[in-house]
């Protein structure tokens, strides 16, 4: 399975409430295989770093990438108050997208990072058209995530965490010094490739250019979650998921074993794969194995 991103068959905007959601689809629905709908992380990132997932379309699965509201090509709302940005908003947006694209009766979800939590919440509602779920590098509980961040921060090179905490305490997380120290963590636990791939950089810069959603729901960085998600957990919903589920993570992932384990343990029949040379983006760090694992799972759905 190649990991080269394909040119989208269609792309555009679909109405959502008074706003618009940007999407791109590679492949054509109705060919006998469900559409693979990809939910990006953040909250507040974009589809760009997941573009290579569109390569799975060569196997006959239409692939839908989209930018969640407030990000990328979708409507930006920098003046909305923090309380506007809720998981329920993004669940409604997903439902709307599935309906507008005509794929609500036959689809698979792949949620990466925050997108994995969002996809799992959707799946717990047991929608009739959902055929399978892939949860990649995602937290089931932000309280657990925050505890694990303390462990990872303590293991950073000497002096780095001290710089981070000083700026967090002073409210100067927008400083260049904080950004430089932040990248030490990111290069260890988010993307270990050097240099970072263009697709990953594109999403990273989108958050920098408009941090509205990320700041409201997450906070200033991956490891300093002080936004509205800081106490959110979906662990109690996971036993309600009734479709085949694949759980993915990297050995050096910021989504540590403790963060990811509930998906494997609480979703009935879930299968888990750990990518030994990856951190938070194994589709970029170990693409050959990632796409082989993904294709095997999707083929298994057809046999099930």
Short mmCIF file of C-alpha atoms in Angstrom, two decimals:
data_model
loop_
_atom_site.label_atom_id
_atom_site.label_comp_id
_atom_site.label_asym_id
_atom_site.label_seq_id
_atom_site.Cartn_x
_atom_site.Cartn_y
_atom_site.Cartn_z
CA UNK A 1 0.00 0.00 0.00
CA UNK A 2 1.48 3.28 -1.10
CA UNK A 3 1.43 6.22 1.32
CA UNK A 4 1.43 8.86 -1.41
CA UNK A 5 -1.49 11.25 -1.07
CA UNK A 6 -3.89 11.18 -4.03
CA UNK A 7 -5.53 14.09 -5.78
CA UNK A 8 -9.05 14.55 -4.39
CA UNK A 9 -11.99 13.61 -6.61
CA UNK A 10 -14.14 16.38 -5.16
CA UNK A 11 -13.74 19.15 -2.63
CA UNK A 12 -15.83 22.01 -1.45
CA UNK A 13 -17.96 23.43 1.35
CA UNK A 14 -21.12 22.06 2.94
CA UNK A 15 -23.50 24.26 4.96
CA UNK A 16 -23.53 23.71 8.72
CA UNK A 17 -25.89 25.94 10.69
CA UNK A 18 -24.91 29.48 9.68
CA UNK A 19 -21.39 28.33 8.75
CA UNK A 20 -19.55 26.07 6.31
CA UNK A 21 -17.43 22.94 6.66
CA UNK A 22 -14.61 22.40 4.15
CA UNK A 23 -14.04 18.84 2.89
CA UNK A 24 -12.20 16.87 0.24
CA UNK A 25 -13.13 13.40 -0.98
CA UNK A 26 -10.83 11.00 -2.80
CA UNK A 27 -12.70 8.26 -4.60
CA UNK A 28 -16.40 7.86 -5.23
CA UNK A 29 -18.99 6.44 -2.81
CA UNK A 30 -21.21 3.58 -3.89
CA UNK A 31 -18.52 1.23 -5.14
CA UNK A 32 -19.21 -1.44 -2.55
CA UNK A 33 -16.85 -0.28 0.18
CA UNK A 34 -17.65 2.18 2.96
CA UNK A 35 -16.23 5.69 2.95
CA UNK A 36 -13.39 6.33 5.39
CA UNK A 37 -14.02 9.64 7.17
CA UNK A 38 -10.95 11.12 8.88
CA UNK A 39 -11.24 13.33 11.97
CA UNK A 40 -8.18 15.48 12.71
CA UNK A 41 -6.77 16.37 16.09
CA UNK A 42 -6.37 19.54 18.06
CA UNK A 43 -9.01 20.59 18.75
CA UNK A 44 -8.09 23.37 16.39
CA UNK A 45 -5.79 21.61 13.93
CA UNK A 46 -6.55 20.87 10.26
CA UNK A 47 -6.70 17.95 7.83
CA UNK A 48 -3.29 18.74 6.28
CA UNK A 49 -1.13 16.41 8.38
CA UNK A 50 -3.49 13.52 7.56
CA UNK A 51 -3.53 14.01 3.78
CA UNK A 52 -1.58 10.81 3.13
CA UNK A 53 -4.47 8.77 4.52
CA UNK A 54 -6.21 9.51 1.22
CA UNK A 55 -3.89 6.94 -0.38
CA UNK A 56 -6.10 4.17 1.00
CA UNK A 57 -8.59 5.18 -1.72
CA UNK A 58 -6.58 3.09 -4.19
CA UNK A 59 -8.09 0.05 -2.46
CA UNK A 60 -11.63 1.20 -3.23
CA UNK A 61 -12.46 3.05 -0.01
CA UNK A 62 -13.52 6.66 -0.63
CA UNK A 63 -11.65 8.89 1.83
CA UNK A 64 -13.12 12.06 3.28
CA UNK A 65 -10.86 14.60 4.97
CA UNK A 66 -12.34 17.77 6.45
CA UNK A 67 -11.46 20.78 8.56
CA UNK A 68 -13.52 21.09 11.69
CA UNK A 69 -15.34 24.37 12.24
CA UNK A 70 -13.03 27.24 13.16
CA UNK A 71 -10.06 25.77 11.33
CA UNK A 72 -8.43 25.54 7.91
CA UNK A 73 -10.87 25.97 5.04
CA UNK A 74 -13.97 25.92 7.23
CA UNK A 75 -15.57 29.04 8.72
CA UNK A 76 -13.31 30.80 11.21
CA UNK A 77 -15.00 32.36 14.23
CA UNK A 78 -12.33 34.18 16.23
CA UNK A 79 -14.88 36.28 18.13
CA UNK A 80 -16.92 33.40 19.51
CA UNK A 81 -16.65 32.98 23.30
CA UNK A 82 -14.90 29.94 24.72
CA UNK A 83 -18.20 28.30 25.69
CA UNK A 84 -19.22 28.15 22.00
CA UNK A 85 -16.60 25.48 21.36
CA UNK A 86 -17.95 22.18 22.72
CA UNK A 87 -17.64 18.50 21.76
CA UNK A 88 -21.36 18.56 20.97
CA UNK A 89 -20.77 21.25 18.33
CA UNK A 90 -18.27 19.04 16.53
CA UNK A 91 -20.45 15.93 16.88
CA UNK A 92 -23.28 17.84 15.20
CA UNK A 93 -20.90 19.00 12.49
CA UNK A 94 -19.82 15.41 11.81
CA UNK A 95 -23.44 14.21 11.58
CA UNK A 96 -24.20 17.05 9.18
CA UNK A 97 -21.19 16.25 6.99
CA UNK A 98 -22.10 12.56 6.72
CA UNK A 99 -25.64 13.45 5.69
CA UNK A 100 -24.67 16.20 3.25
CA UNK A 101 -22.15 13.92 1.50
CA UNK A 102 -24.66 11.08 1.28
CA UNK A 103 -22.50 8.57 3.15
CA UNK A 104 -24.34 8.35 6.48
CA UNK A 105 -25.54 4.82 5.70
CA UNK A 106 -22.10 3.30 5.02
CA UNK A 107 -18.90 4.69 6.55
CA UNK A 108 -15.90 4.03 8.79
CA UNK A 109 -14.36 6.64 11.11
CA UNK A 110 -10.65 7.22 11.66
CA UNK A 111 -10.10 9.70 14.48
CA UNK A 112 -6.60 10.89 15.30
CA UNK A 113 -5.75 12.42 18.71
CA UNK A 114 -8.70 14.65 19.76
CA UNK A 115 -10.43 13.32 16.64
CA UNK A 116 -10.25 9.83 18.13
CA UNK A 117 -12.16 10.93 21.22
CA UNK A 118 -14.72 12.64 18.99
CA UNK A 119 -15.07 9.57 16.75
CA UNK A 120 -15.49 7.26 19.76
CA UNK A 121 -18.24 9.50 21.20
CA UNK A 122 -20.02 9.34 17.85
CA UNK A 123 -19.63 5.56 17.72
CA UNK A 124 -21.01 5.13 21.25
CA UNK A 125 -24.35 6.41 19.93
CA UNK A 126 -24.46 3.33 17.68
CA UNK A 127 -25.32 5.06 14.39
CA UNK A 128 -26.79 2.58 11.95
CA UNK A 129 -24.40 3.35 9.08
CA UNK A 130 -21.13 3.06 11.00
CA UNK A 131 -19.17 -0.05 9.97
CA UNK A 132 -15.94 0.34 11.92
CA UNK A 133 -13.82 2.64 14.06
CA UNK A 134 -10.09 3.44 14.12
CA UNK A 135 -8.92 5.36 17.20
CA UNK A 136 -5.38 6.66 16.65
CA UNK A 137 -3.18 8.26 19.34
CA UNK A 138 -6.20 9.49 21.28
CA UNK A 139 -7.12 10.20 24.89
CA UNK A 140 -10.15 8.55 26.45
CA UNK A 141 -9.74 10.80 29.49
CA UNK A 142 -8.13 14.21 29.70
CA UNK A 143 -7.55 13.89 33.46
CA UNK A 144 -5.43 10.81 32.64
CA UNK A 145 -3.77 12.72 29.80
CA UNK A 146 -2.84 15.55 32.16
CA UNK A 147 -1.34 13.14 34.70
CA UNK A 148 0.71 11.46 31.99
CA UNK A 149 1.95 14.81 30.72
CA UNK A 150 3.50 15.39 34.14
CA UNK A 151 5.44 12.14 33.75
CA UNK A 152 6.66 13.01 30.25
CA UNK A 153 7.60 16.56 31.21
CA UNK A 154 9.68 15.32 34.14
CA UNK A 155 11.73 13.23 31.70
CA UNK A 156 12.62 16.13 29.37
CA UNK A 157 16.24 17.30 29.19
CA UNK A 158 17.41 19.24 32.22
CA UNK A 159 16.05 22.76 32.42
CA UNK A 160 13.38 22.45 29.72
CA UNK A 161 10.43 21.87 32.01
CA UNK A 162 11.59 24.70 34.27
CA UNK A 163 11.43 27.10 31.33
CA UNK A 164 7.99 25.82 30.36
CA UNK A 165 6.59 26.15 33.89
CA UNK A 166 8.00 29.62 34.36
CA UNK A 167 6.18 30.87 31.27
CA UNK A 168 3.00 28.99 32.14
CA UNK A 169 2.97 30.58 35.59
CA UNK A 170 3.69 34.04 34.18
CA UNK A 171 1.12 33.75 31.39
CA UNK A 172 3.79 34.26 28.71
CA UNK A 173 3.22 31.07 26.73
CA UNK A 174 3.21 33.12 23.54
CA UNK A 175 6.89 33.92 23.91
CA UNK A 176 9.62 32.65 21.60
CA UNK A 177 11.40 31.00 24.53
CA UNK A 178 8.28 28.99 25.41
CA UNK A 179 7.85 27.95 21.77
CA UNK A 180 11.47 26.78 21.60
CA UNK A 181 11.14 24.73 24.78
CA UNK A 182 7.78 23.38 23.60
CA UNK A 183 9.40 21.99 20.46
CA UNK A 184 11.72 19.84 22.60
CA UNK A 185 8.63 17.99 23.85
CA UNK A 186 7.02 17.90 20.40
CA UNK A 187 10.09 16.43 18.73
CA UNK A 188 10.22 13.68 21.33
CA UNK A 189 6.54 12.80 21.74
CA UNK A 190 4.56 14.28 18.82
CA UNK A 191 6.62 13.91 15.62
CA UNK A 192 10.10 12.40 15.77
CA UNK A 193 10.92 13.01 12.10
CA UNK A 194 13.63 15.56 11.35
CA UNK A 195 12.78 17.74 9.57
CA UNK A 196 9.05 17.72 10.13
CA UNK A 197 7.12 16.77 6.98
CA UNK A 198 5.47 19.57 5.00
CA UNK A 199 1.97 18.25 5.77
CA UNK A 200 2.64 18.27 9.50
CA UNK A 201 4.14 21.75 9.38
CA UNK A 202 1.09 23.00 7.49
CA UNK A 203 -1.28 21.91 10.27
CA UNK A 204 1.07 23.21 12.96
CA UNK A 205 1.17 26.65 11.36
CA UNK A 206 -2.62 26.72 10.93
CA UNK A 207 -2.95 26.45 14.72
CA UNK A 208 -0.39 29.20 15.18
CA UNK A 209 -2.22 31.47 12.73
CA UNK A 210 -5.63 30.98 14.36
CA UNK A 211 -5.44 29.39 17.82
CA UNK A 212 -9.06 30.20 18.72
CA UNK A 213 -10.35 26.64 19.06
CA UNK A 214 -7.12 25.15 20.38
CA UNK A 215 -6.76 27.79 23.09
CA UNK A 216 -10.40 27.53 24.19
CA UNK A 217 -10.59 23.74 24.40
CA UNK A 218 -7.00 22.63 24.97
CA UNK A 219 -4.72 25.48 26.04
CA UNK A 220 -1.33 26.82 24.97
CA UNK A 221 0.33 23.45 24.28
CA UNK A 222 -0.21 19.69 24.10
CA UNK A 223 1.16 19.18 27.57
CA UNK A 224 -0.53 22.12 29.32
CA UNK A 225 -4.25 21.40 29.00
CA UNK A 226 -6.15 24.15 30.81
CA UNK A 227 -9.08 24.60 28.38
CA UNK A 228 -12.62 23.25 28.54
CA UNK A 229 -11.51 19.65 27.84
CA UNK A 230 -9.27 19.39 30.89
CA UNK A 231 -11.79 17.35 32.92
CA UNK A 232 -13.54 15.52 30.06
CA UNK A 233 -13.59 11.72 29.93
CA UNK A 234 -15.53 9.34 27.68
CA UNK A 235 -14.45 6.13 29.40
CA UNK A 236 -18.00 5.41 30.63
CA UNK A 237 -19.25 5.47 27.00
CA UNK A 238 -16.71 3.07 25.52
CA UNK A 239 -18.56 -0.19 26.37
CA UNK A 240 -21.46 1.11 24.22
CA UNK A 241 -19.39 0.95 21.03
CA UNK A 242 -20.61 -2.00 18.98
CA UNK A 243 -18.53 -1.92 15.79
CA UNK A 244 -15.11 -3.48 15.09
CA UNK A 245 -12.49 -1.15 16.54
CA UNK A 246 -8.76 -0.72 15.93
CA UNK A 247 -6.73 1.22 18.49
CA UNK A 248 -3.37 2.66 17.37
CA UNK A 249 -0.52 4.39 19.21
CA UNK A 250 3.23 4.94 19.07
CA UNK A 251 5.85 3.70 21.50
CA UNK A 252 6.99 7.28 22.20
CA UNK A 253 3.51 8.78 21.91
CA UNK A 254 2.32 11.65 24.06
CA UNK A 255 -0.81 9.50 24.15
CA UNK A 256 0.91 7.04 26.50
CA UNK A 257 -0.16 3.49 27.27
CA UNK A 258 -2.23 4.70 30.23
CA UNK A 259 -3.98 7.22 27.98
CA UNK A 260 -4.80 4.76 25.18
CA UNK A 261 -5.44 1.57 27.18
CA UNK A 262 -9.11 2.29 28.05
CA UNK A 263 -10.10 2.12 24.38
CA UNK A 264 -8.59 -1.35 24.13
CA UNK A 265 -9.91 -2.60 27.44
CA UNK A 266 -13.41 -1.10 27.42
CA UNK A 267 -14.53 -1.34 23.78
CA UNK A 268 -15.75 -4.91 23.24
CA UNK A 269 -13.41 -6.83 20.93
CA UNK A 270 -11.10 -3.90 20.23
CA UNK A 271 -7.71 -4.70 18.70
CA UNK A 272 -4.60 -2.65 19.51
CA UNK A 273 -1.41 -2.04 17.52
CA UNK A 274 1.64 -0.16 18.84
CA UNK A 275 4.10 1.34 16.36
CA UNK A 276 7.54 0.80 17.85
CA UNK A 277 9.36 3.59 15.96
CA UNK A 278 6.67 6.26 16.25
CA UNK A 279 5.35 8.92 18.57
CA UNK A 280 2.03 10.68 17.87
CA UNK A 281 1.82 10.46 14.06
CA UNK A 282 2.71 6.90 12.95
CA UNK A 283 1.03 7.47 9.58
CA UNK A 284 3.99 9.83 8.92
CA UNK A 285 6.66 8.14 11.02
CA UNK A 286 6.03 4.52 9.95
CA UNK A 287 3.87 4.89 6.84
CA UNK A 288 4.44 1.47 5.30
CA UNK A 289 3.39 -0.42 8.39
CA UNK A 290 0.61 2.04 9.18
CA UNK A 291 -1.05 1.66 5.79
CA UNK A 292 -0.62 -2.11 5.86
CA UNK A 293 -2.36 -2.28 9.26
CA UNK A 294 -5.11 0.08 8.09
CA UNK A 295 -5.76 -1.87 4.88
CA UNK A 296 -5.90 -5.17 6.80
CA UNK A 297 -8.47 -3.75 9.19
CA UNK A 298 -10.63 -2.36 6.40
CA UNK A 299 -10.47 -5.62 4.46
CA UNK A 300 -11.48 -7.44 7.64
CA UNK A 301 -14.64 -5.33 7.84
CA UNK A 302 -15.62 -6.55 4.39
CA UNK A 303 -15.20 -10.17 5.51
CA UNK A 304 -17.02 -9.69 8.82
#
